[in-house]
XYZ file of N, CA and C in Angstrom:
867
model
N 85.532 -20.730 -25.700
C 84.705 -20.998 -26.864
C 84.621 -19.785 -27.778
N 84.724 -18.597 -27.225
C 84.484 -17.399 -28.009
C 85.769 -16.647 -28.322
N 85.756 -15.948 -29.451
C 86.890 -15.200 -29.929
C 87.254 -14.106 -28.931
N 88.539 -13.918 -28.681
C 88.990 -12.862 -27.787
C 89.388 -11.652 -28.612
N 88.735 -10.534 -28.384
C 89.026 -9.317 -29.104
C 89.880 -8.399 -28.240
N 90.654 -7.528 -28.896
C 91.493 -6.603 -28.152
C 90.680 -5.665 -27.294
N 89.438 -5.397 -27.734
C 88.602 -4.464 -26.971
C 87.485 -5.194 -26.233
N 87.657 -6.505 -26.001
C 86.579 -7.261 -25.373
C 86.340 -6.845 -23.929
N 87.284 -6.090 -23.371
C 87.109 -5.651 -21.994
C 86.132 -4.482 -21.881
N 85.675 -3.996 -23.015
C 84.681 -2.937 -22.971
C 83.440 -3.437 -22.251
N 82.772 -2.545 -21.568
C 81.600 -2.926 -20.789
C 80.414 -3.190 -21.695
N 79.431 -3.905 -21.142
C 78.200 -4.159 -21.885
C 77.554 -2.846 -22.333
N 77.461 -1.800 -21.471
C 76.873 -0.541 -21.944
C 77.590 0.044 -23.157
N 78.935 -0.037 -23.184
C 79.679 0.458 -24.339
C 79.321 -0.327 -25.595
N 79.232 -1.645 -25.453
C 78.894 -2.487 -26.596
C 77.458 -2.240 -27.045
N 76.574 -2.006 -26.083
C 75.189 -1.673 -26.428
C 75.132 -0.410 -27.273
N 75.919 0.592 -26.891
C 75.933 1.849 -27.639
C 76.422 1.622 -29.062
N 77.435 0.772 -29.223
C 77.952 0.478 -30.567
C 76.910 -0.233 -31.417
N 76.162 -1.160 -30.802
C 75.120 -1.874 -31.536
C 74.002 -0.912 -31.925
N 73.630 0.003 -31.018
C 72.583 0.976 -31.340
C 72.989 1.833 -32.535
N 74.246 2.224 -32.579
C 74.721 3.031 -33.699
C 74.626 2.238 -34.991
N 74.888 0.928 -34.937
C 74.822 0.101 -36.136
C 73.400 -0.041 -36.634
N 72.455 -0.202 -35.720
C 71.062 -0.388 -36.133
C 70.474 0.911 -36.661
N 70.997 2.052 -36.193
C 70.480 3.339 -36.647
C 71.088 3.779 -37.978
N 72.145 3.129 -38.407
C 72.867 3.551 -39.606
C 72.006 3.630 -40.862
N 71.018 2.699 -41.083
C 70.237 2.772 -42.318
C 69.347 4.004 -42.404
N 69.156 4.738 -41.308
C 68.201 5.837 -41.286
C 68.916 7.179 -41.412
N 68.208 8.134 -41.973
C 68.738 9.495 -42.025
C 68.904 10.019 -40.608
N 69.891 10.898 -40.352
C 70.181 11.375 -38.989
C 68.979 11.990 -38.302
N 68.102 12.645 -39.095
C 66.973 13.322 -38.454
C 65.793 12.387 -38.195
N 65.920 11.112 -38.619
C 64.800 10.185 -38.463
C 65.159 9.157 -37.398
N 64.438 9.154 -36.308
C 64.686 8.177 -35.237
C 64.008 6.860 -35.595
N 64.752 5.745 -35.633
C 64.142 4.470 -36.009
C 63.172 3.969 -34.956
N 62.047 3.483 -35.394
C 61.078 2.864 -34.490
C 61.298 1.363 -34.474
N 60.634 0.686 -33.556
C 60.728 -0.776 -33.473
C 60.389 -1.409 -34.812
N 59.219 -1.043 -35.368
C 58.765 -1.650 -36.616
C 59.693 -1.306 -37.770
N 60.165 -0.050 -37.819
C 61.047 0.355 -38.910
C 62.349 -0.427 -38.877
N 62.925 -0.616 -37.687
C 64.173 -1.363 -37.552
C 63.992 -2.796 -38.018
N 62.929 -3.431 -37.590
C 62.629 -4.796 -38.011
C 62.477 -4.860 -39.525
N 61.706 -3.928 -40.091
C 61.445 -3.940 -41.531
C 62.729 -3.789 -42.335
N 63.608 -2.885 -41.885
C 64.867 -2.683 -42.600
C 65.718 -3.941 -42.562
N 65.834 -4.564 -41.402
C 66.635 -5.774 -41.272
C 66.064 -6.904 -42.123
N 64.736 -7.057 -42.115
C 64.096 -8.111 -42.898
C 64.299 -7.880 -44.389
N 64.108 -6.640 -44.837
C 64.260 -6.357 -46.266
C 65.700 -6.561 -46.721
N 66.652 -6.175 -45.875
C 68.049 -6.399 -46.225
C 68.384 -7.890 -46.255
N 67.849 -8.633 -45.289
C 68.159 -10.057 -45.206
C 67.661 -10.800 -46.434
N 66.575 -10.337 -47.028
C 66.000 -11.015 -48.182
C 66.981 -11.091 -49.338
N 67.901 -10.121 -49.401
C 68.874 -10.126 -50.484
C 70.123 -10.934 -50.133
N 70.252 -11.348 -48.857
C 71.443 -12.074 -48.433
C 71.236 -13.585 -48.382
N 69.997 -14.033 -48.235
C 69.724 -15.435 -47.991
C 68.971 -16.063 -49.155
N 69.306 -17.310 -49.451
C 68.663 -18.001 -50.566
C 67.382 -18.701 -50.150
N 67.053 -18.685 -48.861
C 65.918 -19.460 -48.363
C 64.602 -19.184 -49.080
N 64.227 -17.929 -49.338
C 62.911 -17.699 -49.940
C 62.764 -18.292 -51.326
N 63.840 -18.331 -52.093
C 63.750 -18.698 -53.492
C 63.248 -20.115 -53.704
N 63.809 -21.078 -52.997
C 63.479 -22.479 -53.246
C 62.945 -23.177 -52.008
N 63.588 -22.950 -50.860
C 63.241 -23.717 -49.663
C 61.803 -23.505 -49.232
N 61.296 -22.272 -49.321
C 59.915 -22.017 -48.920
C 58.945 -22.782 -49.812
N 59.258 -22.841 -51.108
C 58.380 -23.586 -52.022
C 58.478 -25.087 -51.770
N 59.700 -25.570 -51.479
C 59.863 -26.987 -51.138
C 59.047 -27.323 -49.900
N 59.094 -26.438 -48.905
C 58.331 -26.664 -47.678
C 56.839 -26.746 -47.975
N 56.354 -25.837 -48.833
C 54.941 -25.841 -49.183
C 54.558 -27.118 -49.931
N 55.392 -27.528 -50.881
C 55.102 -28.732 -51.662
C 55.128 -29.986 -50.796
N 56.084 -30.064 -49.878
C 56.219 -31.272 -49.057
C 55.228 -31.309 -47.911
N 54.565 -30.198 -47.623
C 53.523 -30.204 -46.594
C 52.214 -30.793 -47.102
N 52.095 -30.945 -48.413
C 50.915 -31.564 -49.004
C 50.977 -33.075 -48.796
N 49.911 -33.690 -48.276
C 49.938 -35.151 -48.060
C 50.259 -35.937 -49.324
N 49.844 -35.406 -50.478
C 50.144 -36.057 -51.755
C 51.140 -35.176 -52.515
N 52.409 -35.449 -52.288
C 53.458 -34.600 -52.836
C 53.546 -34.771 -54.350
N 53.579 -33.653 -55.052
C 53.782 -33.652 -56.499
C 55.287 -33.710 -56.746
N 55.802 -34.919 -56.973
C 57.247 -35.120 -57.094
C 57.798 -34.374 -58.306
N 57.018 -34.319 -59.386
C 57.482 -33.613 -60.571
C 57.663 -32.120 -60.274
N 56.678 -31.524 -59.605
C 56.777 -30.109 -59.243
C 57.934 -29.880 -58.275
N 58.138 -30.835 -57.353
C 59.231 -30.732 -56.386
C 60.573 -30.751 -57.103
N 60.716 -31.654 -58.068
C 61.963 -31.737 -58.831
C 62.206 -30.439 -59.599
N 61.172 -29.941 -60.275
C 61.330 -28.714 -61.062
C 61.711 -27.527 -60.167
N 61.157 -27.517 -58.959
C 61.480 -26.458 -58.003
C 62.961 -26.513 -57.622
N 63.449 -27.693 -57.255
C 64.835 -27.849 -56.809
C 65.811 -27.556 -57.944
N 65.445 -27.933 -59.168
C 66.330 -27.725 -60.310
C 66.574 -26.248 -60.605
N 65.725 -25.370 -60.063
C 65.934 -23.940 -60.274
C 67.154 -23.433 -59.501
N 67.628 -24.243 -58.572
C 68.810 -23.874 -57.780
C 69.898 -24.920 -58.029
N 70.770 -24.687 -59.020
C 71.799 -25.691 -59.355
C 72.702 -26.054 -58.184
N 73.028 -25.069 -57.346
C 73.905 -25.345 -56.203
C 73.232 -26.316 -55.234
N 71.933 -26.100 -54.995
C 71.191 -26.984 -54.100
C 71.095 -28.381 -54.699
N 70.845 -28.466 -56.003
C 70.774 -29.761 -56.681
C 72.071 -30.532 -56.499
N 73.188 -29.840 -56.677
C 74.494 -30.493 -56.533
C 74.702 -30.997 -55.110
N 74.280 -30.220 -54.123
C 74.446 -30.627 -52.727
C 73.626 -31.875 -52.410
N 72.382 -31.907 -52.897
C 71.530 -33.066 -52.637
C 72.108 -34.325 -53.286
N 72.575 -34.201 -54.524
C 73.171 -35.355 -55.196
C 74.440 -35.805 -54.474
N 75.191 -34.849 -53.924
C 76.402 -35.201 -53.184
C 76.059 -36.010 -51.936
N 74.970 -35.647 -51.270
C 74.550 -36.399 -50.086
C 74.140 -37.819 -50.462
N 73.337 -37.959 -51.518
C 72.870 -39.288 -51.933
C 74.043 -40.176 -52.343
N 75.052 -39.575 -52.949
C 76.205 -40.354 -53.411
C 77.293 -40.509 -52.355
N 77.020 -40.039 -51.149
C 77.997 -40.173 -50.068
C 77.930 -41.574 -49.466
N 78.848 -41.848 -48.563
C 78.887 -43.166 -47.909
C 77.652 -43.408 -47.052
N 76.926 -42.337 -46.738
C 75.721 -42.474 -45.922
C 74.723 -43.437 -46.548
N 74.626 -43.418 -47.880
C 73.664 -44.279 -48.573
C 74.289 -45.567 -49.098
N 75.602 -45.616 -49.203
C 76.298 -46.835 -49.588
C 75.856 -47.420 -50.912
N 75.624 -46.571 -51.900
C 75.147 -47.044 -53.201
C 76.286 -47.682 -53.996
N 75.932 -48.679 -54.814
C 76.944 -49.355 -55.633
C 77.304 -48.554 -56.866
N 76.421 -47.665 -57.299
C 76.709 -46.809 -58.449
C 76.212 -45.402 -58.178
N 76.833 -44.444 -58.821
C 76.506 -43.049 -58.598
C 75.128 -42.697 -59.157
N 74.455 -41.799 -58.467
C 73.146 -41.309 -58.886
C 73.310 -39.903 -59.446
N 72.804 -39.689 -60.657
C 72.873 -38.358 -61.252
C 71.499 -37.798 -61.565
N 70.472 -38.615 -61.354
C 69.098 -38.202 -61.654
C 68.414 -37.726 -60.377
N 67.837 -36.524 -60.411
C 67.217 -35.959 -59.211
C 65.981 -36.740 -58.793
N 65.236 -37.286 -59.747
C 64.076 -38.115 -59.395
C 64.497 -39.290 -58.527
N 65.568 -39.943 -58.918
C 66.065 -41.086 -58.152
C 66.581 -40.643 -56.790
N 67.226 -39.498 -56.773
C 67.749 -38.976 -55.507
C 66.611 -38.702 -54.531
N 65.533 -38.103 -55.021
C 64.380 -37.811 -54.165
C 63.765 -39.093 -53.632
N 63.659 -40.113 -54.514
C 63.085 -41.392 -54.090
C 63.944 -42.067 -53.025
N 65.265 -41.970 -53.167
C 66.165 -42.590 -52.198
C 66.137 -41.879 -50.854
N 66.045 -40.563 -50.884
C 66.049 -39.790 -49.645
C 64.754 -39.928 -48.873
N 63.652 -39.853 -49.591
C 62.358 -39.743 -48.918
C 62.028 -38.275 -48.717
N 60.751 -37.975 -48.625
C 60.295 -36.592 -48.617
C 60.731 -35.836 -47.360
N 60.572 -36.444 -46.183
C 60.877 -35.721 -44.948
C 62.360 -35.400 -44.804
N 63.253 -36.387 -45.009
C 64.679 -36.031 -44.952
C 65.063 -34.997 -46.002
N 64.454 -35.091 -47.174
C 64.729 -34.109 -48.221
C 64.371 -32.700 -47.754
N 63.202 -32.568 -47.126
C 62.758 -31.256 -46.653
C 63.750 -30.680 -45.650
N 64.215 -31.498 -44.723
C 65.155 -31.014 -43.714
C 66.494 -30.625 -44.337
N 66.943 -31.426 -45.300
C 68.204 -31.123 -45.958
C 68.121 -29.824 -46.755
N 67.015 -29.623 -47.454
C 66.854 -28.407 -48.249
C 66.902 -27.179 -47.352
N 66.196 -27.240 -46.225
C 66.198 -26.095 -45.306
C 67.579 -25.878 -44.701
N 68.238 -26.966 -44.345
C 69.574 -26.844 -43.781
C 70.568 -26.277 -44.777
N 70.515 -26.753 -46.029
C 71.426 -26.263 -47.060
C 71.142 -24.820 -47.429
N 69.914 -24.365 -47.196
C 69.552 -23.011 -47.603
C 70.037 -21.961 -46.621
N 70.440 -22.389 -45.419
C 71.015 -21.430 -44.485
C 72.404 -21.053 -44.959
N 72.808 -19.808 -44.769
C 74.075 -19.330 -45.340
C 75.280 -20.034 -44.748
N 76.248 -20.313 -45.602
C 77.482 -20.963 -45.171
C 78.605 -19.933 -45.095
N 79.363 -19.966 -44.037
C 80.529 -19.103 -43.925
C 80.205 -17.622 -43.985
N 79.043 -17.229 -43.462
C 78.611 -15.840 -43.534
C 79.500 -14.955 -42.657
N 80.256 -14.083 -43.276
C 81.128 -13.142 -42.560
C 81.983 -13.857 -41.515
N 82.613 -14.943 -41.949
C 83.411 -15.749 -41.034
C 84.569 -14.939 -40.446
N 85.101 -13.992 -41.234
C 86.232 -13.213 -40.738
C 85.846 -12.442 -39.478
N 84.583 -12.021 -39.400
C 84.126 -11.208 -38.275
C 83.674 -12.076 -37.114
N 83.061 -13.213 -37.419
C 82.329 -13.920 -36.366
C 82.501 -15.436 -36.422
N 83.706 -15.907 -36.661
C 83.911 -17.361 -36.767
C 83.467 -18.083 -35.494
N 83.921 -17.607 -34.344
C 83.605 -18.284 -33.093
C 82.127 -18.171 -32.762
N 81.539 -17.023 -33.046
C 80.114 -16.858 -32.780
C 79.280 -17.778 -33.663
N 79.716 -17.967 -34.910
C 79.000 -18.882 -35.805
C 79.136 -20.326 -35.324
N 80.302 -20.700 -34.819
C 80.471 -22.041 -34.252
C 79.495 -22.254 -33.097
N 79.398 -21.250 -32.237
C 78.437 -21.321 -31.126
C 77.017 -21.432 -31.663
N 76.713 -20.610 -32.679
C 75.364 -20.609 -33.254
C 74.973 -22.001 -33.734
N 75.840 -22.649 -34.520
C 75.490 -23.961 -35.072
C 75.396 -25.020 -33.984
N 76.272 -24.949 -32.997
C 76.201 -25.917 -31.898
C 74.864 -25.805 -31.169
N 74.469 -24.590 -30.803
C 73.228 -24.366 -30.076
C 72.023 -24.705 -30.948
N 72.063 -24.281 -32.210
C 70.938 -24.488 -33.114
C 70.668 -25.967 -33.347
N 71.709 -26.736 -33.624
C 71.507 -28.159 -33.900
C 71.108 -28.915 -32.638
N 71.664 -28.521 -31.492
C 71.247 -29.155 -30.233
C 69.764 -28.923 -29.996
N 69.311 -27.686 -30.196
C 67.896 -27.362 -29.997
C 67.006 -28.105 -30.996
N 67.426 -28.161 -32.256
C 66.605 -28.814 -33.275
C 66.404 -30.288 -32.950
N 67.470 -30.972 -32.561
C 67.359 -32.391 -32.203
C 66.504 -32.558 -30.951
N 66.712 -31.688 -29.956
C 65.910 -31.762 -28.728
C 64.432 -31.546 -29.040
N 64.124 -30.573 -29.902
C 62.727 -30.289 -30.254
C 62.084 -31.485 -30.933
N 62.813 -32.117 -31.833
C 62.271 -33.293 -32.524
C 61.972 -34.419 -31.538
N 62.906 -34.695 -30.634
C 62.712 -35.784 -29.680
C 61.580 -35.477 -28.696
N 61.508 -34.243 -28.225
C 60.442 -33.856 -27.300
C 59.085 -33.986 -27.976
N 58.994 -33.535 -29.218
C 57.731 -33.619 -29.950
C 57.289 -35.064 -30.114
N 58.228 -35.918 -30.493
C 57.882 -37.308 -30.768
C 57.662 -38.111 -29.491
N 58.538 -37.935 -28.501
C 58.504 -38.787 -27.314
C 57.491 -38.316 -26.268
N 57.345 -37.003 -26.096
C 56.486 -36.489 -25.035
C 55.131 -36.014 -25.534
N 55.106 -35.381 -26.722
C 53.840 -34.879 -27.250
C 53.188 -35.854 -28.226
N 53.931 -36.929 -28.580
C 53.417 -37.965 -29.494
C 52.957 -37.361 -30.819
N 53.764 -36.407 -31.320
C 53.482 -35.753 -32.590
C 54.707 -35.898 -33.496
N 54.509 -35.860 -34.830
C 55.674 -35.927 -35.728
C 56.690 -34.851 -35.388
N 57.968 -35.202 -35.515
C 59.007 -34.297 -35.061
C 59.610 -33.390 -36.114
N 59.209 -33.550 -37.387
C 59.850 -32.768 -38.450
C 59.632 -31.270 -38.288
N 58.394 -30.868 -38.033
C 58.111 -29.439 -37.888
C 58.841 -28.853 -36.686
N 58.924 -29.632 -35.613
C 59.636 -29.164 -34.423
C 61.123 -29.010 -34.722
N 61.680 -29.945 -35.481
C 63.093 -29.857 -35.861
C 63.344 -28.582 -36.664
N 62.474 -28.316 -37.628
C 62.620 -27.126 -38.465
C 62.502 -25.862 -37.621
N 61.544 -25.842 -36.693
C 61.372 -24.679 -35.826
C 62.629 -24.439 -34.993
N 63.197 -25.520 -34.439
C 64.433 -25.390 -33.676
C 65.585 -24.899 -34.530
N 65.591 -25.325 -35.787
C 66.644 -24.918 -36.713
C 66.527 -23.447 -37.079
N 65.291 -22.953 -37.188
C 65.069 -21.599 -37.694
C 64.946 -20.543 -36.595
N 64.829 -20.964 -35.339
C 64.528 -20.009 -34.272
C 65.551 -18.884 -34.167
N 66.814 -19.192 -34.328
C 67.860 -18.192 -34.114
C 68.430 -17.635 -35.419
N 67.696 -17.777 -36.519
C 68.214 -17.239 -37.779
C 68.374 -15.720 -37.679
N 67.637 -15.106 -36.750
C 67.813 -13.680 -36.504
C 69.229 -13.334 -36.053
N 69.895 -14.262 -35.365
C 71.291 -14.038 -34.968
C 72.171 -13.908 -36.206
N 71.930 -14.773 -37.211
C 72.705 -14.693 -38.445
C 72.481 -13.363 -39.152
N 71.221 -12.916 -39.151
C 70.900 -11.648 -39.800
C 71.627 -10.501 -39.100
N 71.596 -10.506 -37.774
C 72.248 -9.430 -37.018
C 73.767 -9.489 -37.152
N 74.337 -10.691 -37.161
C 75.774 -10.811 -37.392
C 76.139 -10.307 -38.786
N 75.293 -10.654 -39.760
C 75.571 -10.270 -41.134
C 75.434 -8.785 -41.377
N 74.495 -8.139 -40.688
C 74.204 -6.744 -40.977
C 74.853 -5.763 -39.997
N 74.946 -6.129 -38.733
C 75.578 -5.242 -37.753
C 77.048 -5.578 -37.549
N 77.422 -6.783 -37.954
C 78.803 -7.228 -38.012
C 79.538 -7.109 -36.674
N 80.687 -6.451 -36.643
C 81.582 -6.529 -35.487
C 80.958 -6.076 -34.177
N 80.208 -4.951 -34.135
C 79.623 -4.557 -32.842
C 78.726 -5.640 -32.250
N 77.896 -6.265 -33.094
C 77.005 -7.307 -32.581
C 77.794 -8.571 -32.229
N 78.804 -8.904 -33.045
C 79.628 -10.081 -32.754
C 80.299 -9.958 -31.392
N 80.814 -8.761 -31.094
C 81.451 -8.543 -29.798
C 80.436 -8.615 -28.664
N 79.245 -8.096 -28.922
C 78.196 -8.142 -27.900
C 77.818 -9.586 -27.583
N 77.666 -10.400 -28.630
C 77.330 -11.816 -28.430
C 78.413 -12.496 -27.597
N 79.666 -12.281 -27.941
C 80.760 -12.912 -27.204
C 80.751 -12.515 -25.733
N 80.572 -11.224 -25.478
C 80.583 -10.737 -24.105
C 79.398 -11.268 -23.318
N 78.232 -11.268 -23.938
C 77.016 -11.733 -23.270
C 77.131 -13.210 -22.902
N 77.556 -14.033 -23.851
C 77.656 -15.467 -23.584
C 78.765 -15.754 -22.583
N 79.868 -15.034 -22.692
C 80.972 -15.228 -21.755
C 80.543 -14.919 -20.323
N 79.679 -13.916 -20.185
C 79.197 -13.523 -18.856
C 78.019 -14.362 -18.382
N 77.495 -15.220 -19.267
C 76.316 -16.003 -18.913
C 75.054 -15.176 -18.859
N 75.040 -14.049 -19.581
C 73.871 -13.170 -19.584
C 72.811 -13.706 -20.543
N 71.644 -13.098 -20.488
C 70.551 -13.466 -21.378
C 70.664 -12.628 -22.644
N 70.987 -13.263 -23.765
C 71.204 -12.537 -25.011
C 69.959 -11.778 -25.446
N 68.785 -12.401 -25.302
C 67.552 -11.737 -25.731
C 67.269 -10.477 -24.915
N 67.545 -10.533 -23.622
C 67.341 -9.345 -22.782
C 68.269 -8.214 -23.200
N 69.532 -8.554 -23.468
C 70.496 -7.539 -23.875
C 70.118 -6.967 -25.238
N 69.686 -7.833 -26.150
C 69.250 -7.362 -27.474
C 68.060 -6.418 -27.355
N 67.112 -6.764 -26.497
C 65.930 -5.922 -26.327
C 66.318 -4.543 -25.815
N 67.319 -4.513 -24.923
C 67.781 -3.233 -24.397
C 68.473 -2.404 -25.480
N 69.247 -3.092 -26.334
C 70.009 -2.383 -27.358
C 69.161 -2.010 -28.568
N 68.270 -2.905 -28.974
C 67.579 -2.752 -30.249
C 66.091 -2.479 -30.126
N 65.520 -2.810 -28.976
C 64.076 -2.700 -28.830
C 63.352 -3.979 -29.197
N 64.076 -4.988 -29.617
C 63.521 -6.310 -29.936
C 64.660 -7.313 -29.828
N 64.329 -8.608 -29.767
C 65.382 -9.617 -29.707
C 65.424 -10.411 -31.011
N 66.416 -11.290 -31.131
C 66.625 -11.984 -32.404
C 65.501 -12.967 -32.733
N 64.782 -13.494 -31.736
C 63.689 -14.410 -32.052
C 62.502 -13.666 -32.665
N 62.275 -12.423 -32.218
C 61.246 -11.596 -32.850
C 61.610 -11.334 -34.302
N 62.884 -11.047 -34.544
C 63.356 -10.842 -35.912
C 63.221 -12.128 -36.725
N 63.546 -13.273 -36.119
C 63.398 -14.554 -36.814
C 61.955 -14.770 -37.244
N 61.011 -14.517 -36.331
C 59.598 -14.692 -36.657
C 59.162 -13.780 -37.791
N 59.638 -12.509 -37.767
C 59.283 -11.564 -38.828
C 59.857 -12.011 -40.163
N 61.067 -12.557 -40.138
C 61.698 -13.011 -41.369
C 60.959 -14.229 -41.936
N 60.576 -15.160 -41.081
C 59.841 -16.340 -41.531
C 58.483 -15.944 -42.119
N 57.844 -14.973 -41.489
C 56.569 -14.483 -42.019
C 56.778 -13.817 -43.380
N 57.837 -13.043 -43.516
C 58.147 -12.376 -44.785
C 58.408 -13.398 -45.880
N 58.976 -14.539 -45.518
C 59.274 -15.589 -46.478
C 58.073 -16.499 -46.730
N 56.917 -16.142 -46.172
C 55.682 -16.928 -46.353
C 55.818 -18.360 -45.847
N 56.561 -18.516 -44.770
C 56.640 -19.818 -44.112
C 55.324 -20.063 -43.381
N 55.042 -21.322 -43.003
C 53.783 -21.599 -42.312
C 53.576 -20.700 -41.101
N 52.350 -20.244 -40.937
C 52.025 -19.294 -39.876
C 52.387 -19.840 -38.501
N 52.118 -21.118 -38.258
C 52.380 -21.659 -36.926
C 53.880 -21.667 -36.614
N 54.712 -21.848 -37.650
C 56.153 -21.827 -37.444
C 56.617 -20.427 -37.063
N 56.214 -19.423 -37.844
C 56.630 -18.044 -37.571
C 56.119 -17.581 -36.218
N 54.881 -17.930 -35.885
C 54.280 -17.485 -34.632
C 54.966 -18.126 -33.426
N 55.220 -19.426 -33.491
C 55.871 -20.114 -32.372
C 57.267 -19.556 -32.131
N 58.019 -19.311 -33.196
C 59.374 -18.765 -33.065
C 59.332 -17.367 -32.459
N 58.420 -16.536 -32.944
C 58.359 -15.146 -32.481
C 57.959 -15.041 -31.014
N 57.211 -16.020 -30.503
C 56.685 -15.943 -29.134
C 57.379 -16.903 -28.168
N 58.517 -17.458 -28.577
C 59.124 -18.524 -27.793
C 59.534 -18.064 -26.395
N 59.802 -16.774 -26.212
C 60.238 -16.301 -24.895
C 59.096 -15.730 -24.067
N 57.869 -15.987 -24.482
C 56.745 -15.646 -23.619
C 56.700 -16.610 -22.445
N 55.828 -16.327 -21.500
C 55.754 -17.143 -20.292
C 55.299 -18.561 -20.557
N 55.399 -19.427 -19.557
C 55.077 -20.846 -19.730
C 53.613 -21.124 -20.016
N 52.745 -20.175 -19.816
C 51.322 -20.410 -20.078
C 50.875 -19.724 -21.364
N 51.826 -19.356 -22.206
C 51.486 -18.675 -23.457
C 50.589 -19.558 -24.312
N 49.532 -18.969 -24.812
C 48.612 -19.667 -25.719
C 48.542 -18.870 -27.013
N 48.678 -19.551 -28.152
C 48.632 -18.877 -29.431
C 47.330 -19.186 -30.153
N 47.322 -18.960 -31.471
C 46.067 -18.970 -32.227
C 45.337 -20.298 -32.147
N 46.053 -21.393 -32.314
C 45.409 -22.700 -32.308
C 46.259 -23.700 -31.534
N 45.687 -24.877 -31.319
C 46.353 -25.885 -30.497
C 47.682 -26.319 -31.082
N 47.741 -26.517 -32.412
C 48.973 -26.997 -33.027
C 50.097 -25.979 -32.872
N 49.759 -24.687 -32.993
C 50.768 -23.647 -32.818
C 51.235 -23.585 -31.375
N 50.296 -23.687 -30.437
C 50.657 -23.673 -29.020
C 51.526 -24.867 -28.679
N 51.209 -26.051 -29.209
C 52.033 -27.233 -28.962
C 53.452 -27.027 -29.471
N 53.584 -26.452 -30.663
C 54.911 -26.205 -31.212
C 55.669 -25.198 -30.348
N 54.976 -24.176 -29.875
C 55.586 -23.197 -28.978
C 56.099 -23.880 -27.717
N 55.286 -24.738 -27.118
C 55.679 -25.429 -25.891
C 56.872 -26.352 -26.128
N 56.887 -27.030 -27.275
C 58.026 -27.887 -27.623
C 59.298 -27.051 -27.712
N 59.210 -25.900 -28.365
C 60.376 -25.019 -28.503
C 60.868 -24.520 -27.146
N 59.931 -24.151 -26.276
C 60.321 -23.661 -24.956
C 61.054 -24.742 -24.162
N 60.561 -25.964 -24.224
C 61.239 -27.062 -23.536
C 62.592 -27.351 -24.180
N 62.634 -27.314 -25.511
C 63.888 -27.588 -26.218
C 64.947 -26.544 -25.883
N 64.534 -25.306 -25.702
C 65.480 -24.254 -25.319
C 66.096 -24.538 -23.961
N 65.270 -25.001 -23.017
C 65.791 -25.314 -21.686
C 66.723 -26.522 -21.728
N 66.369 -27.529 -22.522
C 67.258 -28.682 -22.686
C 68.590 -28.243 -23.285
N 68.539 -27.323 -24.244
C 69.758 -26.817 -24.878
C 70.628 -26.071 -23.878
N 69.994 -25.269 -23.030
C 70.762 -24.577 -21.984
C 71.416 -25.577 -21.034
N 70.667 -26.631 -20.708
C 71.171 -27.633 -19.764
C 72.301 -28.444 -20.382
N 72.077 -28.954 -21.597
C 73.022 -29.875 -22.226
C 74.101 -29.136 -23.010
N 73.668 -28.140 -23.811
C 74.613 -27.452 -24.682
C 75.439 -26.397 -23.983
N 74.862 -25.762 -22.955
C 75.560 -24.670 -22.251
C 75.943 -25.046 -20.829
N 75.568 -26.248 -20.382
C 75.930 -26.753 -19.050
C 75.427 -25.851 -17.932
N 74.215 -25.312 -18.097
C 73.618 -24.469 -17.057
C 72.668 -25.320 -16.219
N 73.200 -25.873 -15.153
C 72.424 -26.790 -14.320
C 71.279 -26.088 -13.598
N 71.381 -24.761 -13.461
C 70.349 -24.047 -12.714
C 68.997 -24.020 -13.443
N 68.972 -24.417 -14.727
C 67.693 -24.413 -15.451
C 66.911 -25.704 -15.228
N 67.525 -26.694 -14.588
C 66.871 -27.992 -14.431
C 65.534 -27.907 -13.687
N 65.437 -27.184 -12.557
C 64.128 -27.086 -11.897
C 63.052 -26.489 -12.803
N 63.416 -25.456 -13.555
C 62.451 -24.836 -14.464
C 62.046 -25.808 -15.570
N 63.004 -26.574 -16.074
C 62.714 -27.562 -17.110
C 61.740 -28.615 -16.594
N 61.977 -29.121 -15.397
C 61.100 -30.141 -14.820
C 59.700 -29.596 -14.554
N 59.643 -28.378 -14.041
C 58.353 -27.757 -13.753
C 57.563 -27.520 -15.028
N 58.242 -26.982 -16.046
C 57.556 -26.698 -17.301
C 57.169 -27.989 -18.023
N 58.014 -28.996 -17.921
C 57.690 -30.295 -18.520
C 56.450 -30.901 -17.894
N 56.339 -30.794 -16.582
C 55.142 -31.305 -15.896
C 53.907 -30.530 -16.313
N 54.059 -29.229 -16.481
C 52.930 -28.371 -16.858
C 52.440 -28.675 -18.269
N 53.373 -28.922 -19.167
C 53.000 -29.086 -20.581
C 52.634 -30.523 -20.957
N 53.360 -31.494 -20.397
C 53.183 -32.856 -20.942
C 53.356 -33.929 -19.873
């Protein structure tokens, strides 16, 4: 599944050292980066690479209102011509089977419905083909795992927790955006580390914590908070690797956290074929729901 590099035989410690050098690069030689400083630098850099804050965050805010202001939603989307074109392309695809083409965004929004529109906007706002030359195989793995988790989170939320699944789907979609940031900013050293870790069946978050002092889900949570995404989304993502009895600020946030934790185990079982997680999945499922 993963790209074979000429130097892939390097040990994990060697790759860790290369990743550490990459994360320290933004700092002056005499300044040792701290945990918070490293996170802040990565988040600030990512803000210039991703289109998510510009439109998607506002779309999320508008669509979270029970009475959606469709006019404001349209005006928001129109600020991003590329996004507008993508949405119209979806509506005019065979998926909707329309007899005539739609060119009006108001009509497109009405045909899609608010919830599917929200998911599409967030999905389209994630970067496409980001540094494919460096990390094509890692990106393929990323999308496979991410979409498996997002679908699992939605189904778990709806079927087991009896709650709407849209927020859970979005949380599953956004949980590993920190991987994209690290691939984009640390490039080849991190790409090689990801390949080696997954090939060995190691825990990527543990290896990241050793190399960087934090893992990609912590970075994802910080990025979502920086983008003014809903607090419960950022908090659940940032704490997803806490223990099974983790409790957050409020019940809704804790429920989302528990859904994500279960979805991660389902993803390991189904997407990565790790049968050894099944006992933990069953135990945690009994505990939560």
